[in-house]
PDB file of C-alpha atoms in Angstrom:
ATOM      1  CA  MET A   1       4.808  33.710 -37.958  1.00 39.00           C
ATOM      2  CA  LEU A   2       4.505  30.697 -40.226  1.00 38.00           C
ATOM      3  CA  ALA A   3       1.720  28.275 -39.456  1.00 41.00           C
ATOM      4  CA  ILE A   4       2.796  24.684 -38.851  1.00 35.00           C
ATOM      5  CA  PRO A   5       1.099  22.366 -41.354  1.00 38.00           C
ATOM      6  CA  LEU A   6      -1.366  20.008 -39.693  1.00 36.00           C
ATOM      7  CA  ALA A   7       0.404  16.957 -41.087  1.00 38.00           C
ATOM      8  CA  LEU A   8       3.717  18.055 -39.530  1.00 35.00           C
ATOM      9  CA  ALA A   9       2.013  18.837 -36.215  1.00 39.00           C
ATOM     10  CA  THR A  10       0.643  15.306 -36.161  1.00 38.00           C
ATOM     11  CA  VAL A  11       4.052  13.767 -36.863  1.00 39.00           C
ATOM     12  CA  VAL A  12       5.822  15.543 -34.005  1.00 40.00           C
ATOM     13  CA  GLN A  13       3.340  14.424 -31.333  1.00 43.00           C
ATOM     14  CA  PRO A  14       4.776  11.956 -28.758  1.00 46.00           C
ATOM     15  CA  ILE A  15       4.517   8.408 -30.050  1.00 44.00           C
ATOM     16  CA  ASN A  16       2.481   7.211 -27.046  1.00 49.00           C
ATOM     17  CA  ALA A  17       0.157  10.206 -26.890  1.00 49.00           C
ATOM     18  CA  GLN A  18      -3.497   9.328 -27.290  1.00 51.00           C
ATOM     19  CA  PRO A  19      -6.457  11.705 -27.383  1.00 56.00           C
ATOM     20  CA  VAL A  20      -8.268  11.325 -24.084  1.00 62.00           C
ATOM     21  CA  ALA A  21     -11.589  11.176 -25.964  1.00 68.00           C
ATOM     22  CA  ALA A  22     -10.406   7.960 -27.663  1.00 87.00           C
ATOM     23  CA  TRP A  23      -9.204   6.369 -24.430  1.00 95.00           C
ATOM     24  CA  PRO A  24      -9.913   3.649 -23.486  1.00 96.00           C
ATOM     25  CA  ALA A  25     -10.464   1.740 -26.689  1.00 97.00           C
ATOM     26  CA  LYS A  26      -9.463  -1.666 -25.289  1.00 97.00           C
ATOM     27  CA  PRO A  27      -9.117  -3.493 -21.924  1.00 98.00           C
ATOM     28  CA  ILE A  28      -6.900  -1.986 -19.223  1.00 98.00           C
ATOM     29  CA  ARG A  29      -4.476  -4.071 -17.170  1.00 98.00           C
ATOM     30  CA  LEU A  30      -4.215  -3.266 -13.450  1.00 98.00           C
ATOM     31  CA  VAL A  31      -1.017  -4.813 -12.089  1.00 98.00           C
ATOM     32  CA  VAL A  32      -1.140  -5.715  -8.390  1.00 97.00           C
ATOM     33  CA  PRO A  33       2.380  -6.371  -7.044  1.00 95.00           C
ATOM     34  CA  PHE A  34       1.115  -8.598  -4.237  1.00 91.00           C
ATOM     35  CA  PRO A  35      -0.559 -12.040  -4.128  1.00 88.00           C
ATOM     36  CA  ALA A  36      -4.233 -12.742  -4.624  1.00 89.00           C
ATOM     37  CA  GLY A  37      -6.246 -12.950  -1.424  1.00 83.00           C
ATOM     38  CA  GLY A  38      -4.657 -10.081   0.492  1.00 80.00           C
ATOM     39  CA  SER A  39      -6.163  -6.687   1.268  1.00 81.00           C
ATOM     40  CA  VAL A  40      -4.342  -4.909  -1.591  1.00 87.00           C
ATOM     41  CA  ASP A  41      -5.728  -7.476  -4.027  1.00 90.00           C
ATOM     42  CA  ALA A  42      -9.269  -7.156  -2.658  1.00 88.00           C
ATOM     43  CA  THR A  43      -9.130  -3.361  -2.855  1.00 91.00           C
ATOM     44  CA  SER A  44      -7.752  -3.502  -6.390  1.00 95.00           C
ATOM     45  CA  ARG A  45     -10.504  -5.841  -7.576  1.00 95.00           C
ATOM     46  CA  GLY A  46     -13.214  -3.638  -6.095  1.00 94.00           C
ATOM     47  CA  LEU A  47     -11.749  -0.591  -7.821  1.00 97.00           C
ATOM     48  CA  ALA A  48     -11.270  -2.480 -11.098  1.00 97.00           C
ATOM     49  CA  GLN A  49     -14.935  -3.444 -11.183  1.00 97.00           C
ATOM     50  CA  LYS A  50     -16.073   0.153 -10.679  1.00 97.00           C
ATOM     51  CA  LEU A  51     -13.658   1.519 -13.286  1.00 98.00           C
ATOM     52  CA  ALA A  52     -14.803  -1.068 -15.808  1.00 98.00           C
ATOM     53  CA  GLU A  53     -18.411   0.001 -15.297  1.00 97.00           C
ATOM     54  CA  GLN A  54     -17.527   3.678 -15.704  1.00 97.00           C
ATOM     55  CA  LEU A  55     -15.103   3.360 -18.627  1.00 97.00           C
ATOM     56  CA  GLY A  56     -16.971   0.741 -20.632  1.00 97.00           C
ATOM     57  CA  GLN A  57     -13.891  -1.477 -20.946  1.00 97.00           C
ATOM     58  CA  PRO A  58     -12.710  -4.466 -18.878  1.00 98.00           C
ATOM     59  CA  VAL A  59     -10.117  -3.678 -16.200  1.00 98.00           C
ATOM     60  CA  VAL A  60      -8.168  -6.903 -15.683  1.00 98.00           C
ATOM     61  CA  VAL A  61      -6.258  -7.487 -12.426  1.00 97.00           C
ATOM     62  CA  ASP A  62      -2.809  -9.026 -12.978  1.00 97.00           C
ATOM     63  CA  ASN A  63      -1.082 -10.229  -9.781  1.00 97.00           C
ATOM     64  CA  ARG A  64       2.723  -9.963  -9.995  1.00 95.00           C
ATOM     65  CA  PRO A  65       3.990 -10.592  -6.438  1.00 93.00           C
ATOM     66  CA  GLY A  66       7.561 -10.799  -5.182  1.00 89.00           C
ATOM     67  CA  ALA A  67      10.446  -8.781  -3.678  1.00 88.00           C
ATOM     68  CA  GLY A  68       8.196  -6.628  -1.506  1.00 86.00           C
ATOM     69  CA  GLY A  69       6.223  -5.455  -4.516  1.00 92.00           C
ATOM     70  CA  ASN A  70       9.270  -4.563  -6.602  1.00 95.00           C
ATOM     71  CA  ILE A  71       8.638  -7.189  -9.298  1.00 96.00           C
ATOM     72  CA  GLY A  72       5.136  -5.971 -10.105  1.00 97.00           C
ATOM     73  CA  MET A  73       6.040  -2.281  -9.991  1.00 98.00           C
ATOM     74  CA  ASP A  74       9.036  -2.902 -12.257  1.00 98.00           C
ATOM     75  CA  ALA A  75       6.636  -4.420 -14.789  1.00 97.00           C
ATOM     76  CA  ILE A  76       4.576  -1.229 -14.660  1.00 98.00           C
ATOM     77  CA  ALA A  77       7.636   1.004 -14.971  1.00 98.00           C
ATOM     78  CA  LYS A  78       8.709  -0.848 -18.122  1.00 98.00           C
ATOM     79  CA  ALA A  79       5.231  -1.035 -19.703  1.00 98.00           C
ATOM     80  CA  ALA A  80       4.234   1.096 -22.678  1.00 98.00           C
ATOM     81  CA  PRO A  81       2.984   4.484 -21.386  1.00 98.00           C
ATOM     82  CA  ASP A  82      -0.233   4.284 -23.358  1.00 96.00           C
ATOM     83  CA  GLY A  83      -2.766   4.254 -20.528  1.00 96.00           C
ATOM     84  CA  TYR A  84      -3.497   0.538 -20.829  1.00 98.00           C
ATOM     85  CA  THR A  85      -1.159  -0.654 -18.068  1.00 98.00           C
ATOM     86  CA  ILE A  86      -1.527   0.828 -14.602  1.00 98.00           C
ATOM     87  CA  GLY A  87      -0.655  -0.524 -11.177  1.00 98.00           C
ATOM     88  CA  MET A  88      -1.583  -0.440  -7.516  1.00 98.00           C
ATOM     89  CA  GLY A  89       1.517   0.803  -5.714  1.00 97.00           C
ATOM     90  CA  ALA A  90       1.854   0.977  -1.954  1.00 94.00           C
ATOM     91  CA  LEU A  91       3.802   2.351   0.976  1.00 92.00           C
ATOM     92  CA  SER A  92       6.390  -0.389   0.511  1.00 89.00           C
ATOM     93  CA  THR A  93       6.929   0.088  -3.229  1.00 95.00           C
ATOM     94  CA  HIS A  94       7.119   3.885  -3.219  1.00 96.00           C
ATOM     95  CA  ALA A  95       8.290   4.956   0.237  1.00 94.00           C
ATOM     96  CA  VAL A  96      10.149   2.160   2.040  1.00 92.00           C
ATOM     97  CA  ASN A  97      11.800  -0.095  -0.555  1.00 92.00           C
ATOM     98  CA  PRO A  98      14.001   2.656  -2.043  1.00 94.00           C
ATOM     99  CA  ALA A  99      15.709   2.950   1.371  1.00 93.00           C
ATOM    100  CA  LEU A 100      15.509  -0.731   2.307  1.00 90.00           C
ATOM    101  CA  TYR A 101      16.827  -2.478  -0.809  1.00 92.00           C
ATOM    102  CA  PRO A 102      20.469  -1.878  -1.800  1.00 90.00           C
ATOM    103  CA  LYS A 103      19.519  -2.126  -5.469  1.00 93.00           C
ATOM    104  CA  MET A 104      16.140  -1.191  -6.914  1.00 96.00           C
ATOM    105  CA  PRO A 105      14.895  -2.210 -10.395  1.00 97.00           C
ATOM    106  CA  TYR A 106      13.079   1.102 -10.809  1.00 98.00           C
ATOM    107  CA  ASP A 107      13.167   4.723  -9.655  1.00 97.00           C
ATOM    108  CA  ALA A 108      10.130   5.291  -7.446  1.00 97.00           C
ATOM    109  CA  VAL A 109       9.808   8.905  -8.625  1.00 97.00           C
ATOM    110  CA  LYS A 110      11.164   9.156 -12.162  1.00 97.00           C
ATOM    111  CA  ASP A 111       9.687   5.927 -13.577  1.00 98.00           C
ATOM    112  CA  PHE A 112       6.040   6.581 -12.696  1.00 98.00           C
ATOM    113  CA  ALA A 113       3.196   9.007 -13.204  1.00 98.00           C
ATOM    114  CA  PRO A 114       1.202   9.143  -9.939  1.00 98.00           C
ATOM    115  CA  VAL A 115      -2.521   8.964 -10.686  1.00 98.00           C
ATOM    116  CA  SER A 116      -4.396   8.937  -7.377  1.00 98.00           C
ATOM    117  CA  LEU A 117      -4.164   7.822  -3.800  1.00 98.00           C
ATOM    118  CA  VAL A 118      -6.826   5.149  -3.225  1.00 97.00           C
ATOM    119  CA  VAL A 119      -7.014   4.150   0.444  1.00 93.00           C
ATOM    120  CA  VAL A 120      -5.250   4.747   3.733  1.00 90.00           C
ATOM    121  CA  THR A 121      -5.530   2.432   6.701  1.00 85.00           C
ATOM    122  CA  PRO A 122      -3.914   2.451  10.152  1.00 85.00           C
ATOM    123  CA  ASN A 123      -1.881  -0.462  11.328  1.00 91.00           C
ATOM    124  CA  VAL A 124      -2.850  -2.334  14.456  1.00 96.00           C
ATOM    125  CA  LEU A 125      -0.778  -4.544  16.759  1.00 98.00           C
ATOM    126  CA  VAL A 126      -2.449  -7.952  16.965  1.00 98.00           C
ATOM    127  CA  THR A 127      -1.513 -11.321  18.407  1.00 98.00           C
ATOM    128  CA  ASN A 128      -2.783 -14.851  18.228  1.00 97.00           C
ATOM    129  CA  PRO A 129      -4.007 -15.052  21.833  1.00 97.00           C
ATOM    130  CA  GLN A 130      -3.397 -18.797  21.982  1.00 96.00           C
ATOM    131  CA  ALA A 131       0.195 -18.527  20.745  1.00 96.00           C
ATOM    132  CA  LEU A 132       1.021 -15.369  22.717  1.00 97.00           C
ATOM    133  CA  PRO A 133      -1.249 -14.818  25.727  1.00 94.00           C
ATOM    134  CA  ALA A 134      -0.773 -11.250  26.985  1.00 96.00           C
ATOM    135  CA  ALA A 135      -3.082  -8.731  28.618  1.00 96.00           C
ATOM    136  CA  ASP A 136      -1.390  -5.635  27.215  1.00 96.00           C
ATOM    137  CA  VAL A 137       1.599  -4.362  25.234  1.00 97.00           C
ATOM    138  CA  ALA A 138       3.799  -4.580  28.330  1.00 96.00           C
ATOM    139  CA  GLY A 139       2.920  -8.273  28.517  1.00 97.00           C
ATOM    140  CA  ILE A 140       4.014  -8.813  24.920  1.00 97.00           C
ATOM    141  CA  ILE A 141       7.332  -7.098  25.651  1.00 97.00           C
ATOM    142  CA  ALA A 142       7.869  -9.175  28.801  1.00 97.00           C
ATOM    143  CA  THR A 143       7.089 -12.439  27.010  1.00 97.00           C
ATOM    144  CA  ALA A 144       9.446 -11.610  24.146  1.00 96.00           C
ATOM    145  CA  LYS A 145      12.277 -10.723  26.528  1.00 96.00           C
ATOM    146  CA  ALA A 146      11.725 -13.819  28.646  1.00 96.00           C
ATOM    147  CA  SER A 147      11.451 -16.352  25.817  1.00 94.00           C
ATOM    148  CA  GLY A 148      13.389 -14.785  22.949  1.00 91.00           C
ATOM    149  CA  LYS A 149      11.079 -16.722  20.634  1.00 91.00           C
ATOM    150  CA  VAL A 150       8.416 -14.219  19.562  1.00 96.00           C
ATOM    151  CA  ASN A 151       8.060 -13.815  15.804  1.00 97.00           C
ATOM    152  CA  CYS A 152       6.598 -10.673  14.225  1.00 98.00           C
ATOM    153  CA  ALA A 153       5.066 -11.349  10.808  1.00 97.00           C
ATOM    154  CA  SER A 154       4.620  -8.930   7.937  1.00 93.00           C
ATOM    155  CA  GLY A 155       3.181  -9.146   4.445  1.00 86.00           C
ATOM    156  CA  SER A 156       6.548  -8.349   2.885  1.00 83.00           C
ATOM    157  CA  ASN A 157       9.896  -6.729   3.386  1.00 83.00           C
ATOM    158  CA  GLY A 158       9.395  -2.988   3.194  1.00 81.00           C
ATOM    159  CA  SER A 159       5.755  -3.039   4.270  1.00 83.00           C
ATOM    160  CA  ALA A 160       4.375  -0.854   7.041  1.00 85.00           C
ATOM    161  CA  GLY A 161       4.159  -4.032   9.125  1.00 91.00           C
ATOM    162  CA  HIS A 162       7.862  -4.698   8.645  1.00 90.00           C
ATOM    163  CA  LEU A 163       8.820  -1.162   9.665  1.00 89.00           C
ATOM    164  CA  ALA A 164       6.504  -1.357  12.675  1.00 92.00           C
ATOM    165  CA  CYS A 165       8.201  -4.600  13.801  1.00 94.00           C
ATOM    166  CA  GLU A 166      11.593  -2.906  13.535  1.00 90.00           C
ATOM    167  CA  LEU A 167      10.407   0.186  15.409  1.00 89.00           C
ATOM    168  CA  PHE A 168       8.927  -2.012  18.131  1.00 94.00           C
ATOM    169  CA  LYS A 169      12.291  -3.703  18.634  1.00 92.00           C
ATOM    170  CA  LEU A 170      14.094  -0.368  18.616  1.00 89.00           C
ATOM    171  CA  ALA A 171      11.714   1.304  21.070  1.00 90.00           C
ATOM    172  CA  THR A 172      11.269  -1.555  23.549  1.00 94.00           C
ATOM    173  CA  GLY A 173      14.369  -3.697  23.331  1.00 94.00           C
ATOM    174  CA  ALA A 174      12.149  -6.740  22.858  1.00 95.00           C
ATOM    175  CA  PRO A 175      14.059  -9.306  20.748  1.00 94.00           C
ATOM    176  CA  VAL A 176      11.233 -10.128  18.333  1.00 95.00           C
ATOM    177  CA  THR A 177      12.177 -11.743  15.032  1.00 95.00           C
ATOM    178  CA  HIS A 178      10.751 -10.288  11.826  1.00 94.00           C
ATOM    179  CA  VAL A 179       9.277 -12.926   9.495  1.00 95.00           C
ATOM    180  CA  PRO A 180       8.383 -11.587   6.016  1.00 92.00           C
ATOM    181  CA  TYR A 181       5.809 -13.304   3.807  1.00 90.00           C
ATOM    182  CA  LYS A 182       4.872 -12.976   0.158  1.00 83.00           C
ATOM    183  CA  GLY A 183       1.732 -11.002   0.900  1.00 82.00           C
ATOM    184  CA  GLY A 184      -0.641 -10.173   3.728  1.00 85.00           C
ATOM    185  CA  GLY A 185      -2.828 -13.222   3.053  1.00 86.00           C
ATOM    186  CA  PRO A 186      -0.107 -15.836   3.769  1.00 92.00           C
ATOM    187  CA  ALA A 187       1.077 -13.851   6.810  1.00 94.00           C
ATOM    188  CA  MET A 188      -2.426 -13.757   8.244  1.00 94.00           C
ATOM    189  CA  THR A 189      -2.884 -17.480   7.620  1.00 95.00           C
ATOM    190  CA  ASP A 190       0.205 -18.326   9.666  1.00 97.00           C
ATOM    191  CA  LEU A 191      -0.723 -15.864  12.418  1.00 98.00           C
ATOM    192  CA  LEU A 192      -4.149 -17.465  12.746  1.00 97.00           C
ATOM    193  CA  GLY A 193      -2.489 -20.895  12.749  1.00 97.00           C
ATOM    194  CA  GLY A 194      -0.030 -19.929  15.487  1.00 96.00           C
ATOM    195  CA  GLN A 195       3.110 -20.366  13.378  1.00 96.00           C
ATOM    196  CA  VAL A 196       3.898 -16.716  14.222  1.00 97.00           C
ATOM    197  CA  GLN A 197       2.752 -14.886  17.324  1.00 98.00           C
ATOM    198  CA  MET A 198       2.275 -11.194  16.504  1.00 98.00           C
ATOM    199  CA  MET A 199       1.834  -8.797  13.619  1.00 98.00           C
ATOM    200  CA  PHE A 200       1.377  -5.106  12.880  1.00 97.00           C
ATOM    201  CA  ASP A 201      -1.305  -5.601  10.264  1.00 93.00           C
ATOM    202  CA  ASN A 202      -3.309  -3.010   8.379  1.00 84.00           C
ATOM    203  CA  MET A 203      -6.760  -2.433   9.814  1.00 84.00           C
ATOM    204  CA  ALA A 204      -8.474  -3.532   6.592  1.00 76.00           C
ATOM    205  CA  SER A 205      -7.042  -7.029   6.914  1.00 81.00           C
ATOM    206  CA  ALA A 206      -7.086  -7.424  10.700  1.00 89.00           C
ATOM    207  CA  LEU A 207     -10.490  -6.012  11.612  1.00 86.00           C
ATOM    208  CA  PRO A 208     -12.602  -9.012  10.487  1.00 88.00           C
ATOM    209  CA  GLN A 209     -10.391 -11.396  12.488  1.00 94.00           C
ATOM    210  CA  ILE A 210     -10.490  -9.090  15.521  1.00 94.00           C
ATOM    211  CA  LYS A 211     -14.297  -8.939  15.384  1.00 91.00           C
ATOM    212  CA  ALA A 212     -14.422 -12.733  15.083  1.00 95.00           C
ATOM    213  CA  GLY A 213     -12.305 -13.092  18.220  1.00 95.00           C
ATOM    214  CA  LYS A 214      -9.518 -14.930  16.412  1.00 97.00           C
ATOM    215  CA  LEU A 215      -6.982 -12.155  17.012  1.00 97.00           C
ATOM    216  CA  LYS A 216      -6.458  -9.876  19.994  1.00 98.00           C
ATOM    217  CA  ALA A 217      -5.901  -6.185  19.198  1.00 97.00           C
ATOM    218  CA  PHE A 218      -3.715  -4.007  21.432  1.00 98.00           C
ATOM    219  CA  ALA A 219      -3.041  -0.617  19.818  1.00 97.00           C
ATOM    220  CA  VAL A 220      -2.941   1.366  16.576  1.00 95.00           C
ATOM    221  CA  THR A 221       0.356   2.694  15.241  1.00 92.00           C
ATOM    222  CA  THR A 222      -0.834   6.201  14.379  1.00 87.00           C
ATOM    223  CA  PRO A 223      -0.421   9.284  16.626  1.00 86.00           C
ATOM    224  CA  LYS A 224      -4.196   9.543  17.075  1.00 88.00           C
ATOM    225  CA  ARG A 225      -6.820   6.885  17.691  1.00 89.00           C
ATOM    226  CA  SER A 226      -8.578   5.551  14.627  1.00 86.00           C
ATOM    227  CA  ALA A 227     -12.239   6.323  13.987  1.00 80.00           C
ATOM    228  CA  LEU A 228     -12.470   2.757  12.701  1.00 80.00           C
ATOM    229  CA  ALA A 229     -11.634   1.386  16.178  1.00 86.00           C
ATOM    230  CA  PRO A 230     -11.948   4.278  18.653  1.00 90.00           C
ATOM    231  CA  ASP A 231     -11.629   2.063  21.733  1.00 93.00           C
ATOM    232  CA  LEU A 232      -8.122   0.960  20.766  1.00 94.00           C
ATOM    233  CA  PRO A 233      -5.319   3.056  22.296  1.00 96.00           C
ATOM    234  CA  THR A 234      -2.398   4.355  20.298  1.00 96.00           C
ATOM    235  CA  MET A 235       1.011   2.755  20.770  1.00 96.00           C
ATOM    236  CA  ALA A 236       2.023   5.886  22.704  1.00 94.00           C
ATOM    237  CA  GLU A 237      -0.945   5.466  25.032  1.00 96.00           C
ATOM    238  CA  ALA A 238       0.067   1.820  25.447  1.00 96.00           C
ATOM    239  CA  GLY A 239       3.533   2.891  26.572  1.00 94.00           C
ATOM    240  CA  VAL A 240       5.584   2.841  23.355  1.00 95.00           C
ATOM    241  CA  LYS A 241       6.358   6.345  22.095  1.00 90.00           C
ATOM    242  CA  ASP A 242       6.862   7.821  18.601  1.00 83.00           C
ATOM    243  CA  PHE A 243       4.896   5.418  16.425  1.00 86.00           C
ATOM    244  CA  ASP A 244       3.527   6.876  13.182  1.00 84.00           C
ATOM    245  CA  VAL A 245       3.167   4.132  10.603  1.00 86.00           C
ATOM    246  CA  PHE A 246       0.151   3.663   8.359  1.00 86.00           C
ATOM    247  CA  THR A 247      -0.525   1.770   5.167  1.00 86.00           C
ATOM    248  CA  TRP A 248      -1.606   3.364   1.901  1.00 93.00           C
ATOM    249  CA  TRP A 249      -2.242   2.222  -1.657  1.00 95.00           C
ATOM    250  CA  GLY A 250      -2.472   4.254  -4.831  1.00 98.00           C
ATOM    251  CA  VAL A 251      -2.616   3.936  -8.605  1.00 98.00           C
ATOM    252  CA  PHE A 252       0.394   4.656 -10.816  1.00 98.00           C
ATOM    253  CA  ALA A 253       0.933   4.717 -14.563  1.00 98.00           C
ATOM    254  CA  PRO A 254       4.290   4.421 -16.349  1.00 98.00           C
ATOM    255  CA  ALA A 255       6.215   7.688 -16.724  1.00 98.00           C
ATOM    256  CA  GLY A 256       5.420   9.309 -20.045  1.00 98.00           C
ATOM    257  CA  THR A 257       1.731   8.433 -19.987  1.00 98.00           C
ATOM    258  CA  SER A 258      -0.329  11.243 -21.471  1.00 97.00           C
ATOM    259  CA  PRO A 259      -1.187  13.818 -18.764  1.00 97.00           C
ATOM    260  CA  GLU A 260      -4.716  13.928 -20.180  1.00 97.00           C
ATOM    261  CA  VAL A 261      -5.146  10.181 -19.682  1.00 97.00           C
ATOM    262  CA  VAL A 262      -3.620  10.380 -16.185  1.00 98.00           C
ATOM    263  CA  LYS A 263      -6.064  13.167 -15.277  1.00 97.00           C
ATOM    264  CA  ARG A 264      -9.004  11.221 -16.705  1.00 97.00           C
ATOM    265  CA  LEU A 265      -7.986   8.154 -14.718  1.00 98.00           C
ATOM    266  CA  SER A 266      -7.696  10.214 -11.544  1.00 98.00           C
ATOM    267  CA  VAL A 267     -11.180  11.675 -12.051  1.00 98.00           C
ATOM    268  CA  GLU A 268     -12.660   8.215 -12.703  1.00 98.00           C
ATOM    269  CA  ILE A 269     -10.977   6.820  -9.580  1.00 98.00           C
ATOM    270  CA  GLY A 270     -12.465   9.690  -7.587  1.00 97.00           C
ATOM    271  CA  LYS A 271     -15.920   8.806  -8.917  1.00 97.00           C
ATOM    272  CA  ALA A 272     -15.402   5.136  -8.058  1.00 97.00           C
ATOM    273  CA  LEU A 273     -14.301   5.919  -4.495  1.00 96.00           C
ATOM    274  CA  SER A 274     -17.357   8.108  -3.939  1.00 95.00           C
ATOM    275  CA  ALA A 275     -19.742   5.270  -4.823  1.00 95.00           C
ATOM    276  CA  PRO A 276     -21.715   4.522  -1.609  1.00 94.00           C
ATOM    277  CA  ASP A 277     -21.499   0.738  -1.914  1.00 92.00           C
ATOM    278  CA  LEU A 278     -17.712   0.746  -2.365  1.00 92.00           C
ATOM    279  CA  ARG A 279     -17.129   3.302   0.407  1.00 90.00           C
ATOM    280  CA  GLU A 280     -19.308   1.426   2.885  1.00 89.00           C
ATOM    281  CA  LYS A 281     -17.668  -1.893   2.069  1.00 86.00           C
ATOM    282  CA  TRP A 282     -14.155  -0.532   2.483  1.00 86.00           C
ATOM    283  CA  LEU A 283     -14.902   1.472   5.626  1.00 84.00           C
ATOM    284  CA  ALA A 284     -16.497  -1.601   7.213  1.00 80.00           C
ATOM    285  CA  SER A 285     -13.285  -3.521   6.544  1.00 76.00           C
ATOM    286  CA  GLY A 286     -11.025  -0.792   7.941  1.00 76.00           C
ATOM    287  CA  ALA A 287      -9.897   1.004   4.775  1.00 83.00           C
ATOM    288  CA  GLU A 288     -10.618   4.701   4.274  1.00 87.00           C
ATOM    289  CA  PRO A 289     -11.095   5.859   0.642  1.00 92.00           C
ATOM    290  CA  ALA A 290      -8.688   8.722  -0.067  1.00 92.00           C
ATOM    291  CA  ALA A 291      -8.890   9.946  -3.660  1.00 94.00           C
ATOM    292  CA  SER A 292      -6.464  12.666  -4.754  1.00 97.00           C
ATOM    293  CA  THR A 293      -5.324  14.557  -7.809  1.00 98.00           C
ATOM    294  CA  PRO A 294      -2.103  13.431  -9.531  1.00 98.00           C
ATOM    295  CA  GLU A 295      -0.345  16.537  -8.156  1.00 98.00           C
ATOM    296  CA  GLU A 296      -1.515  15.877  -4.596  1.00 97.00           C
ATOM    297  CA  PHE A 297      -0.396  12.245  -4.830  1.00 98.00           C
ATOM    298  CA  ARG A 298       3.053  13.249  -6.096  1.00 97.00           C
ATOM    299  CA  THR A 299       3.451  15.696  -3.199  1.00 97.00           C
ATOM    300  CA  PHE A 300       2.354  13.030  -0.713  1.00 95.00           C
ATOM    301  CA  ILE A 301       4.976  10.572  -2.004  1.00 97.00           C
ATOM    302  CA  GLY A 302       7.620  13.280  -1.773  1.00 96.00           C
ATOM    303  CA  LYS A 303       6.943  13.506   1.967  1.00 93.00           C
ATOM    304  CA  GLU A 304       6.739   9.761   2.579  1.00 93.00           C
ATOM    305  CA  LEU A 305      10.126   8.932   0.997  1.00 95.00           C
ATOM    306  CA  PRO A 306      12.353  10.890   3.446  1.00 93.00           C
ATOM    307  CA  LYS A 307      10.155   9.897   6.403  1.00 88.00           C
ATOM    308  CA  TYR A 308      10.752   6.182   5.853  1.00 89.00           C
ATOM    309  CA  ALA A 309      14.368   6.614   4.797  1.00 92.00           C
ATOM    310  CA  ARG A 310      14.960   8.003   8.290  1.00 87.00           C
ATOM    311  CA  ILE A 311      13.040   5.156   9.968  1.00 85.00           C
ATOM    312  CA  VAL A 312      14.948   2.522   7.989  1.00 88.00           C
ATOM    313  CA  LYS A 313      18.284   4.084   8.910  1.00 88.00           C
ATOM    314  CA  GLU A 314      17.559   4.601  12.610  1.00 82.00           C
ATOM    315  CA  SER A 315      15.966   1.201  13.151  1.00 78.00           C
ATOM    316  CA  GLY A 316      18.580  -0.734  11.196  1.00 80.00           C
ATOM    317  CA  ALA A 317      15.849  -2.417   9.188  1.00 78.00           C
ATOM    318  CA  ARG A 318      17.108  -4.699   6.446  1.00 76.00           C
ATOM    319  CA  VAL A 319      15.884  -7.190   3.904  1.00 78.00           C
ATOM    320  CA  ASP A 320      15.776 -10.537   5.720  1.00 57.00           C
TER     321      ASP A 320
END
């Protein structure tokens, strides 16, 4: 067998390949497809700080909100696959939007290299007790049916909160109106101000307001009670069956990024999530660190996509 000359071997390497030992040699951009101030943004900034410390290069957060996260994720999909542009995807961008939007700017599977799951957090049904006084979930349903004027906010079309609003309508017959916002921060602001009455928010965002007494919590949307709020019943225990909706966020790179760089990133994210100060901060706010390998993350997404395609179809959810 003829040996391949070293010079030729170098020429035929993929254009964007980069030896993992040389990466990173410059700042990394972490695209966040949601506005500043929300829980995804806060999580991303905490992770960026840890990665910068570990990698010895700045990790710069770049907020690109809009279209339920599609605008920011499209920017990642179209970025050079050189390891210097990554993004914080979410349930909406990689499980719900492909079924919800009639036309997507990217392929949630083919256009990305999954790096690692970052956090998972249950969703919790909360109300502004001044705008919607109710003692329990049955009281919320009764008020909505009697007035026809109960609005259910969410951080965006395609979010877990949106799907939970649609499932609530489907399961109870309560004529609540879904009101999407451009991020969890603006939605929470209007809920606290009484412009909207209820919301299925992720625990990370809602827990501080619940503890402060500004929001009333009724139930979590997972099949089992959350260790983060063990006194809260599940939606099934509160009388509304078949709720299984939780929020997750994870890091993606553009498809074609060197597998070695993707693996290195995944390992570094795992180290960051095991840091006691970061774990304690996130757990206190209702977010559970959930590092994974790239392969595990890809498998997870493969299960989430058909799950939410079914929910979208059965509930009749649509982009408002």
